mmCIF file with all atom_site columns, C-alpha atoms in Angstrom:
data_model
loop_
_atom_site.group_PDB
_atom_site.id
_atom_site.type_symbol
_atom_site.label_atom_id
_atom_site.label_alt_id
_atom_site.label_comp_id
_atom_site.label_asym_id
_atom_site.label_entity_id
_atom_site.label_seq_id
_atom_site.pdbx_PDB_ins_code
_atom_site.Cartn_x
_atom_site.Cartn_y
_atom_site.Cartn_z
_atom_site.occupancy
_atom_site.B_iso_or_equiv
_atom_site.pdbx_formal_charge
_atom_site.auth_seq_id
_atom_site.auth_comp_id
_atom_site.auth_asym_id
_atom_site.auth_atom_id
_atom_site.pdbx_PDB_model_num
ATOM 1  C CA . MET A 1 1  ? 114.755 89.396  111.061 1.00 89.00 ? 286 MET A CA 1
ATOM 2  C CA . SER A 1 2  ? 113.513 92.212  109.029 1.00 92.00 ? 287 SER A CA 1
ATOM 3  C CA . ALA A 1 3  ? 115.125 95.334  109.200 1.00 90.00 ? 288 ALA A CA 1
ATOM 4  C CA . VAL A 1 4  ? 111.979 96.863  109.284 1.00 88.00 ? 289 VAL A CA 1
ATOM 5  C CA . THR A 1 5  ? 111.016 95.269  112.799 1.00 90.00 ? 290 THR A CA 1
ATOM 6  C CA . VAL A 1 6  ? 114.168 96.592  114.351 1.00 92.00 ? 291 VAL A CA 1
ATOM 7  C CA . TRP A 1 7  ? 113.002 100.099 113.135 1.00 88.00 ? 292 TRP A CA 1
ATOM 8  C CA . GLU A 1 8  ? 109.611 99.708  114.576 1.00 88.00 ? 293 GLU A CA 1
ATOM 9  C CA . ILE A 1 9  ? 111.024 98.165  118.013 1.00 92.00 ? 294 ILE A CA 1
ATOM 10 C CA . ALA A 1 10 ? 113.381 101.336 118.019 1.00 92.00 ? 295 ALA A CA 1
ATOM 11 C CA . ILE A 1 11 ? 110.519 103.730 117.495 1.00 91.00 ? 296 ILE A CA 1
ATOM 12 C CA . LYS A 1 12 ? 108.383 102.130 120.291 1.00 91.00 ? 297 LYS A CA 1
ATOM 13 C CA . ARG A 1 13 ? 111.448 101.946 122.513 1.00 94.00 ? 298 ARG A CA 1
ATOM 14 C CA . ALA A 1 14 ? 112.188 105.707 121.948 1.00 94.00 ? 299 ALA A CA 1
ATOM 15 C CA . ILE A 1 15 ? 108.459 106.793 122.855 1.00 95.00 ? 300 ILE A CA 1
ATOM 16 C CA . GLY A 1 16 ? 108.399 104.527 126.053 1.00 96.00 ? 301 GLY A CA 1
ATOM 17 C CA . LYS A 1 17 ? 105.945 101.786 124.780 1.00 94.00 ? 302 LYS A CA 1
ATOM 18 C CA . LEU A 1 18 ? 108.579 98.801  124.604 1.00 93.00 ? 303 LEU A CA 1
ATOM 19 C CA . SER A 1 19 ? 111.698 98.036  126.461 1.00 95.00 ? 304 SER A CA 1
ATOM 20 C CA . ALA A 1 20 ? 114.705 96.755  124.345 1.00 95.00 ? 305 ALA A CA 1
ATOM 21 C CA . PRO A 1 21 ? 118.355 96.421  124.771 1.00 94.00 ? 306 PRO A CA 1
ATOM 22 C CA . ASP A 1 22 ? 120.868 99.013  123.477 1.00 93.00 ? 307 ASP A CA 1
ATOM 23 C CA . GLY A 1 23 ? 122.481 97.735  120.237 1.00 94.00 ? 308 GLY A CA 1
ATOM 24 C CA . LEU A 1 24 ? 119.431 95.420  119.455 1.00 94.00 ? 309 LEU A CA 1
ATOM 25 C CA . ALA A 1 25 ? 120.821 94.687  116.003 1.00 93.00 ? 310 ALA A CA 1
ATOM 26 C CA . ALA A 1 26 ? 123.843 93.155  117.279 1.00 94.00 ? 311 ALA A CA 1
ATOM 27 C CA . VAL A 1 27 ? 121.872 91.286  119.800 1.00 95.00 ? 312 VAL A CA 1
ATOM 28 C CA . LEU A 1 28 ? 119.795 89.759  117.491 1.00 94.00 ? 313 LEU A CA 1
ATOM 29 C CA . GLU A 1 29 ? 122.854 88.798  115.020 1.00 94.00 ? 314 GLU A CA 1
ATOM 30 C CA . ARG A 1 30 ? 124.592 87.198  118.111 1.00 95.00 ? 315 ARG A CA 1
ATOM 31 C CA . SER A 1 31 ? 121.228 85.341  118.747 1.00 96.00 ? 316 SER A CA 1
ATOM 32 C CA . GLY A 1 32 ? 121.358 83.800  115.095 1.00 96.00 ? 317 GLY A CA 1
ATOM 33 C CA . PHE A 1 33 ? 118.773 85.835  113.650 1.00 93.00 ? 318 PHE A CA 1
ATOM 34 C CA . ILE A 1 34 ? 119.681 86.816  109.823 1.00 92.00 ? 319 ILE A CA 1
ATOM 35 C CA . GLU A 1 35 ? 118.852 90.363  108.877 1.00 92.00 ? 320 GLU A CA 1
ATOM 36 C CA . ALA A 1 36 ? 116.434 90.911  105.978 1.00 92.00 ? 321 ALA A CA 1
ATOM 37 C CA . PRO A 1 37 ? 117.161 94.432  104.440 1.00 91.00 ? 322 PRO A CA 1
ATOM 38 C CA . VAL A 1 38 ? 114.713 96.426  102.938 1.00 92.00 ? 323 VAL A CA 1
ATOM 39 C CA . THR A 1 39 ? 115.283 97.029  99.121  1.00 95.00 ? 324 THR A CA 1
ATOM 40 C CA . ALA A 1 40 ? 114.340 99.628  96.661  1.00 95.00 ? 325 ALA A CA 1
ATOM 41 C CA . ALA A 1 41 ? 111.687 97.309  95.423  1.00 95.00 ? 326 ALA A CA 1
ATOM 42 C CA . ASP A 1 42 ? 110.160 96.865  98.638  1.00 94.00 ? 327 ASP A CA 1
ATOM 43 C CA . ALA A 1 43 ? 109.757 100.436 99.017  1.00 91.00 ? 328 ALA A CA 1
ATOM 44 C CA . GLU A 1 44 ? 108.307 100.889 95.525  1.00 94.00 ? 329 GLU A CA 1
ATOM 45 C CA . ARG A 1 45 ? 105.771 98.095  96.240  1.00 92.00 ? 330 ARG A CA 1
ATOM 46 C CA . ALA A 1 46 ? 104.821 99.527  99.765  1.00 91.00 ? 331 ALA A CA 1
ATOM 47 C CA . GLY A 1 47 ? 104.058 102.800 97.926  1.00 91.00 ? 332 GLY A CA 1
ATOM 48 C CA . GLY A 1 48 ? 101.674 101.067 96.002  1.00 92.00 ? 333 GLY A CA 1
ATOM 49 C CA . LEU A 1 49 ? 99.785  99.193  98.491  1.00 90.00 ? 334 LEU A CA 1
ATOM 50 C CA . GLU A 1 50 ? 96.339  100.175 99.550  1.00 85.00 ? 335 GLU A CA 1
ATOM 51 C CA . ALA A 1 51 ? 96.409  101.979 102.667 1.00 79.00 ? 336 ALA A CA 1
ATOM 52 C CA . ILE A 1 52 ? 94.819  99.339  104.716 1.00 82.00 ? 337 ILE A CA 1
ATOM 53 C CA . HIS A 1 53 ? 97.473  100.062 107.502 1.00 72.00 ? 338 HIS A CA 1
ATOM 54 C CA . PRO A 1 54 ? 97.737  103.453 108.596 1.00 71.00 ? 339 PRO A CA 1
ATOM 55 C CA . ARG A 1 55 ? 101.524 103.162 109.568 1.00 74.00 ? 340 ARG A CA 1
ATOM 56 C CA . SER A 1 56 ? 104.244 103.197 106.750 1.00 79.00 ? 341 SER A CA 1
ATOM 57 C CA . VAL A 1 57 ? 106.552 100.805 108.962 1.00 84.00 ? 342 VAL A CA 1
ATOM 58 C CA . ASP A 1 58 ? 104.062 98.325  108.668 1.00 86.00 ? 343 ASP A CA 1
ATOM 59 C CA . VAL A 1 59 ? 103.028 98.930  104.724 1.00 89.00 ? 344 VAL A CA 1
ATOM 60 C CA . CYS A 1 60 ? 106.878 98.356  104.395 1.00 90.00 ? 345 CYS A CA 1
ATOM 61 C CA . LEU A 1 61 ? 106.719 95.251  106.395 1.00 91.00 ? 346 LEU A CA 1
ATOM 62 C CA . VAL A 1 62 ? 103.988 93.907  104.269 1.00 91.00 ? 347 VAL A CA 1
ATOM 63 C CA . ALA A 1 63 ? 106.060 94.654  100.927 1.00 93.00 ? 348 ALA A CA 1
ATOM 64 C CA . GLN A 1 64 ? 108.841 92.824  102.410 1.00 94.00 ? 349 GLN A CA 1
ATOM 65 C CA . ALA A 1 65 ? 107.215 89.790  103.589 1.00 93.00 ? 350 ALA A CA 1
ATOM 66 C CA . ALA A 1 66 ? 105.443 89.648  100.110 1.00 93.00 ? 351 ALA A CA 1
ATOM 67 C CA . ARG A 1 67 ? 108.770 89.697  98.449  1.00 93.00 ? 352 ARG A CA 1
ATOM 68 C CA . LEU A 1 68 ? 110.531 87.061  100.666 1.00 94.00 ? 353 LEU A CA 1
ATOM 69 C CA . ARG A 1 69 ? 107.284 84.987  100.948 1.00 93.00 ? 354 ARG A CA 1
ATOM 70 C CA . ALA A 1 70 ? 107.559 85.388  104.604 1.00 92.00 ? 355 ALA A CA 1
ATOM 71 C CA . VAL A 1 71 ? 105.136 84.795  107.351 1.00 92.00 ? 356 VAL A CA 1
ATOM 72 C CA . VAL A 1 72 ? 104.440 87.863  109.594 1.00 90.00 ? 357 VAL A CA 1
ATOM 73 C CA . VAL A 1 73 ? 104.320 87.196  113.157 1.00 90.00 ? 358 VAL A CA 1
ATOM 74 C CA . THR A 1 74 ? 102.495 90.072  114.923 1.00 89.00 ? 359 THR A CA 1
ATOM 75 C CA . ARG A 1 75 ? 99.405  90.745  117.208 1.00 88.00 ? 360 ARG A CA 1
ATOM 76 C CA . ASP A 1 76 ? 98.098  93.334  114.498 1.00 87.00 ? 361 ASP A CA 1
ATOM 77 C CA . THR A 1 77 ? 95.098  91.530  112.820 1.00 87.00 ? 362 THR A CA 1
ATOM 78 C CA . VAL A 1 78 ? 95.348  94.296  109.965 1.00 86.00 ? 363 VAL A CA 1
ATOM 79 C CA . PHE A 1 79 ? 98.109  92.343  108.370 1.00 85.00 ? 364 PHE A CA 1
ATOM 80 C CA . ALA A 1 80 ? 95.779  89.609  107.387 1.00 87.00 ? 365 ALA A CA 1
ATOM 81 C CA . ARG A 1 81 ? 93.692  91.859  105.451 1.00 88.00 ? 366 ARG A CA 1
ATOM 82 C CA . TYR A 1 82 ? 96.856  92.078  102.764 1.00 88.00 ? 367 TYR A CA 1
ATOM 83 C CA . GLY A 1 83 ? 96.565  88.566  102.394 1.00 88.00 ? 368 GLY A CA 1
ATOM 84 C CA . MET A 1 84 ? 99.662  87.932  104.297 1.00 85.00 ? 369 MET A CA 1
ATOM 85 C CA . GLU A 1 85 ? 100.430 84.807  106.158 1.00 91.00 ? 370 GLU A CA 1
ATOM 86 C CA . THR A 1 86 ? 100.357 85.594  109.647 1.00 92.00 ? 371 THR A CA 1
ATOM 87 C CA . VAL A 1 87 ? 101.079 84.079  112.905 1.00 93.00 ? 372 VAL A CA 1
ATOM 88 C CA . LEU A 1 88 ? 99.260  86.076  115.889 1.00 89.00 ? 373 LEU A CA 1
ATOM 89 C CA . ALA A 1 89 ? 101.657 86.519  118.706 1.00 85.00 ? 374 ALA A CA 1
#
């Protein structure tokens, strides 16, 4: 589980667009998810990506997923435009 995903959930929870439990990081850890932290290399790569997606949170997720060769699970079809492997949720 990307730390960026937890960040995004926290943002959406704060503005009332999503319901999530308090202590989400701990809940995910107890559920067996392994945290994938954001690195300086992810941040540098995100800064150099084309601005296809307007949200810096999502661009950071693209950079991290590229480094990890990870699949992005999302309902946002913009991710595919970065050449990412995606699974539509």
